[in-house]
Short mmCIF file of C-alpha atoms and ligand atoms in Angstrom, two decimals:
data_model
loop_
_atom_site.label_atom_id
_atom_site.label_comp_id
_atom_site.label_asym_id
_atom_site.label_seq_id
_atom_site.Cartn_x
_atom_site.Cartn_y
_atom_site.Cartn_z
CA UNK A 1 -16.96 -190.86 31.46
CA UNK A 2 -15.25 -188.44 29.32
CA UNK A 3 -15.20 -191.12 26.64
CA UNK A 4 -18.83 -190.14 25.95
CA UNK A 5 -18.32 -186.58 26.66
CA UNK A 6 -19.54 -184.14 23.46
CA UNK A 7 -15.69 -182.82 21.75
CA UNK A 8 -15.47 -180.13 19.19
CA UNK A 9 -12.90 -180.66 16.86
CA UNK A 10 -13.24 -176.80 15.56
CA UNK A 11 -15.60 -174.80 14.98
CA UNK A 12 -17.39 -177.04 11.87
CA UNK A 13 -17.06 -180.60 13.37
CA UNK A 14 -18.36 -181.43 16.66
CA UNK A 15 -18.43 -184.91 17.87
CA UNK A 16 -21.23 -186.34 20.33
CA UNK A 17 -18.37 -188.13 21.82
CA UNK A 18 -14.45 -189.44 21.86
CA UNK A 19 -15.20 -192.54 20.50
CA UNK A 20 -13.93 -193.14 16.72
CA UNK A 21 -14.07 -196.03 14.73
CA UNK A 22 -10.67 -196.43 13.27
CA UNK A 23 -10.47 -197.33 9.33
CA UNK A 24 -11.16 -201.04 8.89
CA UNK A 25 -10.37 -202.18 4.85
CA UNK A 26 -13.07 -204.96 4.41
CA UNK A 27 -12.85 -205.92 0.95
CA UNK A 28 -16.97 -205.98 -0.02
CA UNK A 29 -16.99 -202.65 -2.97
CA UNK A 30 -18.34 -204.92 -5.83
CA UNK A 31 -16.32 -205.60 -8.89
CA UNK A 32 -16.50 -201.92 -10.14
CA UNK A 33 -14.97 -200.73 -6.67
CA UNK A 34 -18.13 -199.02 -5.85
CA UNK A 35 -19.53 -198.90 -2.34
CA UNK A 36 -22.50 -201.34 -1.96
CA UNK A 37 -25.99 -200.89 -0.21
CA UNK A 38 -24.22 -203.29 2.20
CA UNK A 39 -21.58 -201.25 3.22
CA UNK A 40 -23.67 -198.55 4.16
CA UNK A 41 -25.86 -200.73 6.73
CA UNK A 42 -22.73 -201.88 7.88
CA UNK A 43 -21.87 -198.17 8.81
CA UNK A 44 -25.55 -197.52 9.98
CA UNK A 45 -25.40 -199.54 12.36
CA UNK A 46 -22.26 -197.92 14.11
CA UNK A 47 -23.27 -194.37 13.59
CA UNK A 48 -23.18 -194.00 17.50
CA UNK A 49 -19.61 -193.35 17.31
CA UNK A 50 -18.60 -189.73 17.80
CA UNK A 51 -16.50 -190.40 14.47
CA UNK A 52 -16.53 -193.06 12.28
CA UNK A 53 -13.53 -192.97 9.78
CA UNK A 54 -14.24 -195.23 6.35
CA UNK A 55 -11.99 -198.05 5.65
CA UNK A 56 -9.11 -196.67 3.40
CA UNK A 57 -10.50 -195.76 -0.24
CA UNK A 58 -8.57 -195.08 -3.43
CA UNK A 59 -7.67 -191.78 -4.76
CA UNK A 60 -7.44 -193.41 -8.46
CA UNK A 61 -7.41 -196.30 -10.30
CA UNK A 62 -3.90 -197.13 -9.76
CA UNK A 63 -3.97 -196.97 -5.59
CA UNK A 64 -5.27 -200.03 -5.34
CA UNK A 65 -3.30 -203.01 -3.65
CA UNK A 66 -6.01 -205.09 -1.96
CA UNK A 67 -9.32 -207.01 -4.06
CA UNK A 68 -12.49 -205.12 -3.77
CA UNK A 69 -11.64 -201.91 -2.06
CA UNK A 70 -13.94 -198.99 -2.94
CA UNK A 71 -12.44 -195.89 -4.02
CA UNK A 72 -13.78 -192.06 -4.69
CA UNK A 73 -12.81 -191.13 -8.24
CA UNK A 74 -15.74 -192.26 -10.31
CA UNK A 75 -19.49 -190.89 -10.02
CA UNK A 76 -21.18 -194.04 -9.33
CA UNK A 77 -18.31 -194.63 -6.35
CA UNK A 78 -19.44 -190.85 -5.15
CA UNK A 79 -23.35 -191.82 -5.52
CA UNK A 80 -22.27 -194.96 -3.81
CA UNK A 81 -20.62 -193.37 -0.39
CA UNK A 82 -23.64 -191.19 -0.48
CA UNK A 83 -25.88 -194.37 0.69
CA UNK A 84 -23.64 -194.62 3.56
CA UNK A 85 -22.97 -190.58 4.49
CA UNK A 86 -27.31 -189.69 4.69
CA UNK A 87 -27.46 -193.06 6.28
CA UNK A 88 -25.14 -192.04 9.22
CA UNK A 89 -26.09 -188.78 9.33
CA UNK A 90 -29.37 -189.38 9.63
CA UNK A 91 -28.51 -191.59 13.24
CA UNK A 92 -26.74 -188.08 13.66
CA UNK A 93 -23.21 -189.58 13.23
CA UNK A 94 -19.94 -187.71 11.79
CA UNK A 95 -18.36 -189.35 8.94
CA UNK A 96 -14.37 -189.22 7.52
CA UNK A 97 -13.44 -190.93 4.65
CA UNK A 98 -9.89 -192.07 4.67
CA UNK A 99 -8.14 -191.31 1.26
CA UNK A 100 -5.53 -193.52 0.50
CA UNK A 101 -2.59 -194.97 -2.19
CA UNK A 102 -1.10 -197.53 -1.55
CA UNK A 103 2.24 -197.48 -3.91
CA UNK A 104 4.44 -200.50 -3.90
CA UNK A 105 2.07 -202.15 -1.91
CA UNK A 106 0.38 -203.44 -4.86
CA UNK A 107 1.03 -206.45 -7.35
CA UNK A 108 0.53 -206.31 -11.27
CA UNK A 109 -2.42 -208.71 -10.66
CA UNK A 110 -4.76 -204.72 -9.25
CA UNK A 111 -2.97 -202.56 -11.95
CA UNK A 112 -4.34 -204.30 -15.36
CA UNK A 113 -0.52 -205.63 -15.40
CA UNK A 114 1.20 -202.55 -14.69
CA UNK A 115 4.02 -202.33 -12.11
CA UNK A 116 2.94 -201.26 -8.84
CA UNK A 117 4.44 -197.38 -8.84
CA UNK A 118 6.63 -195.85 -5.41
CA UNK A 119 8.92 -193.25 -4.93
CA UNK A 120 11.74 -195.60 -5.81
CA UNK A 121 12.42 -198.89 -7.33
CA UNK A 122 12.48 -200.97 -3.92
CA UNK A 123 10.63 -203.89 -3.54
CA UNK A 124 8.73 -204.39 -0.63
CA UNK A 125 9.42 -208.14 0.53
CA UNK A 126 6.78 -210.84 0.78
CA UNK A 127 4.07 -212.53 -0.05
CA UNK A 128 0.86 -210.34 -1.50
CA UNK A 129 -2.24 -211.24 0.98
CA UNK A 130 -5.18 -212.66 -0.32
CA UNK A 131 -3.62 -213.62 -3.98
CA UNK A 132 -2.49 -217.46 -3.47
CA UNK A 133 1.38 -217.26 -3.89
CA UNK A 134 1.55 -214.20 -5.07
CA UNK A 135 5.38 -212.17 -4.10
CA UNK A 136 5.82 -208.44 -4.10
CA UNK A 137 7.70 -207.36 -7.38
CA UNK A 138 9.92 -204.22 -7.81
CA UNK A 139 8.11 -200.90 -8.30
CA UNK A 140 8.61 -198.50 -11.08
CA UNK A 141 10.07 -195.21 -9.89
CA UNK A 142 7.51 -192.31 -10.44
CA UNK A 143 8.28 -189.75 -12.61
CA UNK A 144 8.54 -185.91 -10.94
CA UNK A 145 5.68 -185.12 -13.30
CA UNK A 146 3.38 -188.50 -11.90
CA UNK A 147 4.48 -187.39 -8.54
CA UNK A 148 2.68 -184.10 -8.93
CA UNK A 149 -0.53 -185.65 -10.68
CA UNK A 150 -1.17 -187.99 -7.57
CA UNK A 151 -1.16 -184.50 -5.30
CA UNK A 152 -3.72 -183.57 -7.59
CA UNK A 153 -5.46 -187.04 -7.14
CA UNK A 154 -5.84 -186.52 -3.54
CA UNK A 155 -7.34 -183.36 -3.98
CA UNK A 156 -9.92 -184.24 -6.42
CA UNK A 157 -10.72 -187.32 -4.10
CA UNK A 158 -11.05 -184.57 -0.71
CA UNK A 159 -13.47 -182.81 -3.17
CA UNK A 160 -15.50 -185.98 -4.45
CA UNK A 161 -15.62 -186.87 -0.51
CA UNK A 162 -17.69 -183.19 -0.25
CA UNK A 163 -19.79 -184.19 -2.89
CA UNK A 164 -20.50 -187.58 -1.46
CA UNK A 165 -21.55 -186.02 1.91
CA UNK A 166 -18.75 -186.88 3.95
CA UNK A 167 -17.82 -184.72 6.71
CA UNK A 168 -14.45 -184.49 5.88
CA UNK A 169 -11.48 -186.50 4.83
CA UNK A 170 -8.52 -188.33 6.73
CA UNK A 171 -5.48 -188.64 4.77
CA UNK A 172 -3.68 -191.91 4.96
CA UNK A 173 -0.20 -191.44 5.51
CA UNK A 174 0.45 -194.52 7.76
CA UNK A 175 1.41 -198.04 7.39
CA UNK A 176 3.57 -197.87 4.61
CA UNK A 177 1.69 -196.47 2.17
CA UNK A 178 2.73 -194.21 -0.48
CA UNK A 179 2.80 -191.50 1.51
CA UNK A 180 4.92 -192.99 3.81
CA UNK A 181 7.33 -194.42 1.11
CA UNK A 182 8.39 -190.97 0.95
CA UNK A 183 8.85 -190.07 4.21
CA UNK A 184 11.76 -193.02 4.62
CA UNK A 185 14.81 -193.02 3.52
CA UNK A 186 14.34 -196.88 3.05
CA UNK A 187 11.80 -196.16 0.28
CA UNK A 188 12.63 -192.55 -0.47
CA UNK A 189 16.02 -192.60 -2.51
CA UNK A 190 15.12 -190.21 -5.32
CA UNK A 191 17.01 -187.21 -5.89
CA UNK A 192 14.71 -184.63 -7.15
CA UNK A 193 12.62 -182.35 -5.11
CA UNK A 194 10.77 -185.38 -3.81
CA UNK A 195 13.95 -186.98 -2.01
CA UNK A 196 17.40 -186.25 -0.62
CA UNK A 197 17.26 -184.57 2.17
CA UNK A 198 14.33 -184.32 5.09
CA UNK A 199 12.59 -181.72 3.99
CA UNK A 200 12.41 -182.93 0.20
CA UNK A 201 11.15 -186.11 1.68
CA UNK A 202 8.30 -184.17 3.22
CA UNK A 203 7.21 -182.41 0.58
CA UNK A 204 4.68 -184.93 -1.15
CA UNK A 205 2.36 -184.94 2.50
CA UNK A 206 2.80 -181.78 3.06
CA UNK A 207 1.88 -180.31 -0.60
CA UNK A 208 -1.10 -183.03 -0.52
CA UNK A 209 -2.10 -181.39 3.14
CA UNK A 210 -2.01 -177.93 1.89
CA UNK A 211 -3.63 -179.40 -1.86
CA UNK A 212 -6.63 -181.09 0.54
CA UNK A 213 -6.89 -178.01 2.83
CA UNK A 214 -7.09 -175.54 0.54
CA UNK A 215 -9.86 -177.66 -1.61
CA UNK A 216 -12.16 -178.76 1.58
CA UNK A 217 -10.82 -176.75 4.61
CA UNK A 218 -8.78 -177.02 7.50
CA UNK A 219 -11.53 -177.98 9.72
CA UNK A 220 -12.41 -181.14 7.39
CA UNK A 221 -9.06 -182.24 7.12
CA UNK A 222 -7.21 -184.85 9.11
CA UNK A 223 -3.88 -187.28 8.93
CA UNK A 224 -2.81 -190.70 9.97
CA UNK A 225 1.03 -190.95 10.38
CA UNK A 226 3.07 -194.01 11.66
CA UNK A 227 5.99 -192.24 13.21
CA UNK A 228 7.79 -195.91 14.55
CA UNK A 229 7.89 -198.08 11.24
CA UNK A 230 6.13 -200.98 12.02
CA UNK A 231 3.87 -202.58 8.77
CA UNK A 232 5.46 -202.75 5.27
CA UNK A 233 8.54 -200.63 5.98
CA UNK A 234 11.88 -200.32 7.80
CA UNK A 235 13.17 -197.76 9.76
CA UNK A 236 16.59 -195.91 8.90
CA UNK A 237 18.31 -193.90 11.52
CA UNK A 238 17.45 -190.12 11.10
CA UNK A 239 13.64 -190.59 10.36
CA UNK A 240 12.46 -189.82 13.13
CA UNK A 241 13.67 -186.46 12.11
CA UNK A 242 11.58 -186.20 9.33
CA UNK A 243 8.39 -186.24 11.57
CA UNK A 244 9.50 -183.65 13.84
CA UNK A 245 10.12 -181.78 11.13
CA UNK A 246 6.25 -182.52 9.69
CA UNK A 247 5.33 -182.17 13.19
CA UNK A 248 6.20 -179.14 13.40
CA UNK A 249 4.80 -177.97 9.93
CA UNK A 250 1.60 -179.20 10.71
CA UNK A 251 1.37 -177.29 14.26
CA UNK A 252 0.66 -174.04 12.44
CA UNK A 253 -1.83 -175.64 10.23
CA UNK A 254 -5.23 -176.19 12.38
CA UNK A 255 -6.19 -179.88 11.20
CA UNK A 256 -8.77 -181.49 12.43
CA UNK A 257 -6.75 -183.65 13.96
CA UNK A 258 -3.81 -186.47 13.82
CA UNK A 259 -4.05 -189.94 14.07
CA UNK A 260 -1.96 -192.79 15.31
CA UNK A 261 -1.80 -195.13 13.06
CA UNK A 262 -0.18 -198.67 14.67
CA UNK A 263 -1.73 -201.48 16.16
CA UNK A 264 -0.30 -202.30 19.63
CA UNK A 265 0.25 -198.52 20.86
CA UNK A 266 1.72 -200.44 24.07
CA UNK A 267 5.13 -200.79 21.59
CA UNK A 268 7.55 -197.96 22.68
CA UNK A 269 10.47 -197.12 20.00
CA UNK A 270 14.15 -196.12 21.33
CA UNK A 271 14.13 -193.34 18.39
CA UNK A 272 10.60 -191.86 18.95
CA UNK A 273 11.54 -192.05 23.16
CA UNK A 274 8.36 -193.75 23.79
CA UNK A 275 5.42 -194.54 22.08
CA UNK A 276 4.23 -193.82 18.43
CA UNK A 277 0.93 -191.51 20.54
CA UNK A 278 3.61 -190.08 22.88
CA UNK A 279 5.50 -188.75 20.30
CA UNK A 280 2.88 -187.06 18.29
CA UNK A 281 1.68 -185.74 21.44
CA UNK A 282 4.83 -184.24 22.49
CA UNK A 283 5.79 -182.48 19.09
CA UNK A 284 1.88 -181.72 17.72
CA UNK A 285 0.01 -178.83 20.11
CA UNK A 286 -3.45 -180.36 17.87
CA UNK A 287 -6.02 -182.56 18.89
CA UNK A 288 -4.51 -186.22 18.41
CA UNK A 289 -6.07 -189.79 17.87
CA UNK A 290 -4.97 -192.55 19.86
CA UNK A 291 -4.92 -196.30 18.46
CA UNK A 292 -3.74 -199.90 18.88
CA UNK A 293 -4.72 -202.35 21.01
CA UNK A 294 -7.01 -199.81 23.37
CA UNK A 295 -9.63 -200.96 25.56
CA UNK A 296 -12.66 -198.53 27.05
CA UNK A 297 -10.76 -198.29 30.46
CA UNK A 298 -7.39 -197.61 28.58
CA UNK A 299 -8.79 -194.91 26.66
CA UNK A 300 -10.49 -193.41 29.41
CA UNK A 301 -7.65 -193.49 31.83
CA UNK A 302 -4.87 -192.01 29.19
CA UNK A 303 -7.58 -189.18 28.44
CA UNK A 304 -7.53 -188.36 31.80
CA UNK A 305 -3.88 -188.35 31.97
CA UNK A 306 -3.76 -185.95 28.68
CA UNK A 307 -2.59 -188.39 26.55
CA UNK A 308 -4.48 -187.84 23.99
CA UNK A 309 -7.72 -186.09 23.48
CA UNK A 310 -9.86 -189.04 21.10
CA UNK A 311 -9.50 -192.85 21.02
CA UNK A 312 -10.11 -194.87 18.05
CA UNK A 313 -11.71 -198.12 18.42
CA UNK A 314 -10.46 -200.44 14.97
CA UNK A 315 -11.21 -205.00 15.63
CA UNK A 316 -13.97 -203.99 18.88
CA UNK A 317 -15.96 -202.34 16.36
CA UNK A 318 -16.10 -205.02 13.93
CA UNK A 319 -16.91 -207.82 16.61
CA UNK A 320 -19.73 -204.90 18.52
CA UNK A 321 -21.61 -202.72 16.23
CA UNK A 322 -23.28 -201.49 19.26
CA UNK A 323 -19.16 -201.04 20.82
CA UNK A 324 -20.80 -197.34 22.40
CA UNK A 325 -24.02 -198.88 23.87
CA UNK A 326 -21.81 -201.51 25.37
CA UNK A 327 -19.44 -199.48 26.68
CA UNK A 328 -21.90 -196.74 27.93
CA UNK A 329 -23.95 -199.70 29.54
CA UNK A 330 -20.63 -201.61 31.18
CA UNK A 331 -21.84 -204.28 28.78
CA UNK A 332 -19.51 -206.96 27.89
CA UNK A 333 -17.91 -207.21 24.50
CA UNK A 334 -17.76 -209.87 22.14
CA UNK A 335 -14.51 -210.99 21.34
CA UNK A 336 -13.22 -210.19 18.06
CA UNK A 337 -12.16 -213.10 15.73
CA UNK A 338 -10.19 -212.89 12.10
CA UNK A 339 -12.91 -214.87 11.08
CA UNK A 340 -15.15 -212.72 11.01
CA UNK A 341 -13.59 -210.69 8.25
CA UNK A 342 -15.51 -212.64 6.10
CA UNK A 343 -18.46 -211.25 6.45
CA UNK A 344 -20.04 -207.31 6.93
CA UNK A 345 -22.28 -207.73 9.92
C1 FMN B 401 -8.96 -205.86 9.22
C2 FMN B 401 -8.23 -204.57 9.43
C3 FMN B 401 -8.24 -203.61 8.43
C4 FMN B 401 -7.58 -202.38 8.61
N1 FMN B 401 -7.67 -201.43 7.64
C5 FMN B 401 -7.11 -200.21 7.83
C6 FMN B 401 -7.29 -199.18 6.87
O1 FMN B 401 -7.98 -199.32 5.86
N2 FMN B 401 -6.69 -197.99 7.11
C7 FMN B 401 -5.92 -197.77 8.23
O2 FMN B 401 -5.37 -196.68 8.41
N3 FMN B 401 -5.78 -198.73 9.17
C8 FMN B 401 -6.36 -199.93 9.01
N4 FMN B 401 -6.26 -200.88 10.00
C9 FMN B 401 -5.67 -200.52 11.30
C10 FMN B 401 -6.76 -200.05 12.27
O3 FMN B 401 -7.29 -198.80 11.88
C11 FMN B 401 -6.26 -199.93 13.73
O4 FMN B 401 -5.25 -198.95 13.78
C12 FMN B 401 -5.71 -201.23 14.27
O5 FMN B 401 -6.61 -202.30 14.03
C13 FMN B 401 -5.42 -201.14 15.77
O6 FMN B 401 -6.56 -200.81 16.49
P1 FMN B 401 -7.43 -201.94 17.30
O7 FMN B 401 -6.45 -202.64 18.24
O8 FMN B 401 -8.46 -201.16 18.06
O9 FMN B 401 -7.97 -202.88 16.29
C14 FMN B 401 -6.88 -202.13 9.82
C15 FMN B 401 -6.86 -203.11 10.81
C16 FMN B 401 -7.52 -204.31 10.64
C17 FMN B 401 -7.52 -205.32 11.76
#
């Protein structure tokens, strides 16, 4: 199966096979947002994985949007991930942590009463999960000068990965995040060098890729994009513009790779011309991720076909820590459940 076929990303990071375990948030740091003895069993046990990527972890203190996410900006949350990077290395796994902010994705209630902060002031609409009866409220613009410190965040977080032992980082720029606040024009209606046109637009990612690269390295380096909106944000004609344009930025750039991020890749989008994977395999010449809704044979079949050269696994892997043995075995999988979100088996 070339699913459990050895893949070098480069020449730094070699996998022991094309199975990744997509970023899964879980909600267990304690109440300091540190990483718990826990969470690094939990990881232990799927170290078979070619790649497991962490469940997304705050650059700062004021990325957070969701209770009891861990983040990577204080020692005792880098002495924390440590637990969990010797524990997978030492089952000779490969480890990413996925660095994340989540902008107007956030409520007052995870900012010590602070507005949630965004590119612009739009509110994202709904009803904050996990908080009772919480809504959304409007977010407070960021400042040109803020914008610039939370490049700066993301670096020092890539660098406090290093120092925690991961093998490298993933940027989150998927699923409406802050990063992806910028790249629409939905969210993106500044009018500084952040916003206005497509290539202002682009600038926060790509000054965060080249902050992150330069810090850590190419080869450690890897992004999640959502090219078809589909979680926490709305598409506006002419976006799909704005990726090609990244797209093509990031093809003389060597990452270690790009990820999918969208969870039924089956969907296909009239302004991508196919699926969110098809797209980013027909503009990006790198190794890409696939996600959403795969299954073993899926994966297998579509790397065949030269869809795409990795397949992340994200609910499997949560229902079937052993999701490799099974799958190298032809062992049946246990179905995965939303219940069992409530616990970190
Ligand atoms: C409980 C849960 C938490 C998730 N957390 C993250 C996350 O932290 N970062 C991220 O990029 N995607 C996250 N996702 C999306 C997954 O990485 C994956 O793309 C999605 O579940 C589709 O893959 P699957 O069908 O194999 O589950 C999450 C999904 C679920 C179900």
């Amino acid at each position: 199966m070339k699913l459990l076929e050895e893949y070098r990303l480069n020449a730094k990071v070699s996998l022991k096979n094309r199975i990744v375990m997509a970023p899964l948030t879980r909600s267990f740091a304690d109440d300091n947002l540190v990483p718990t003895e826990e969470i690094s069993n939990y990881y232990e046990k799927r170290a078979d994985a070619g790649l497991i990527i962490t469940e997304a972890t705050m650059i700062s203190r004021s990325a957070q949007g969701y209770p009891n996410t861990p983040g990577i900006y204080s020692k005792e949350q880098i002495a924390g991930w440590k637990k969990t990077t010797s524990k997978v290395h030492a089952k000779g796994g490969k480890i990413f942590l996925q660095i994340w902010h989540v902008g107007r994705v956030s409520h007052p209630i995870y900012l010590d009463g602070q507005p949630a902060v965004a590119p612009s002031a739009v509110k994202l609409e709904g009803r904050v999960p996990r908080a009772d009866d919480l809504q959304y409220e409007t977010p407070r613009a960021l400042e040109t000068h803020e914008v610039e410190s939370i490049i700066e965040d993301f670096r020092t977080a890539a660098l406090n990965a290093i120092e925690a032992g991961f093998d490298g980082v993933e940027i989150h720029g998927a699923n409406g995040y802050l990063i992806d606040q910028f790249l629409h024009q939905h969210t993106n209606k500044r009018n500084d060098k952040f916003g206005g046109s497509l290539e202002n637009r682009s600038r926060f990612l790509l000054q965060i890729v080249d902050a992150v690269t330069k810090a850590i390295g190419v080869e450690r380096t890897g992004l999640r994009l959502s090219p078809g909106a589909y979680f926490n944000m709305e598409h506006t004609k002419g976006d799909e513009l704005t990726f090609k344009f990244i797209l093509n930025m990031l093809n003389d750039k060597n990452l270690a790779y790009l990820h999918t991020g969208i969870f039924d890749d089956s969907m296909s989008f009239d302004y991508l011309g196919g699926t969110a994977t098809e797209f980013l395999r027909e503009n990006y010449s790198g190794t890409v991720i696939a996600s959403g809704g795969y299954n073993s044979d899926k994966g297998e079949q579509d790397i065949h076909l030269n869809k795409f050269d990795l397949l992340a696994i994200g609910r499997p892997f949560i229902a079937n820590p052993d999701y490799v043995a099974k799958v190298k075995g032809n062992i049946e999988l246990t179905a995965y459940d939303e219940s069992m979100l409530g616990s970190l088996v």
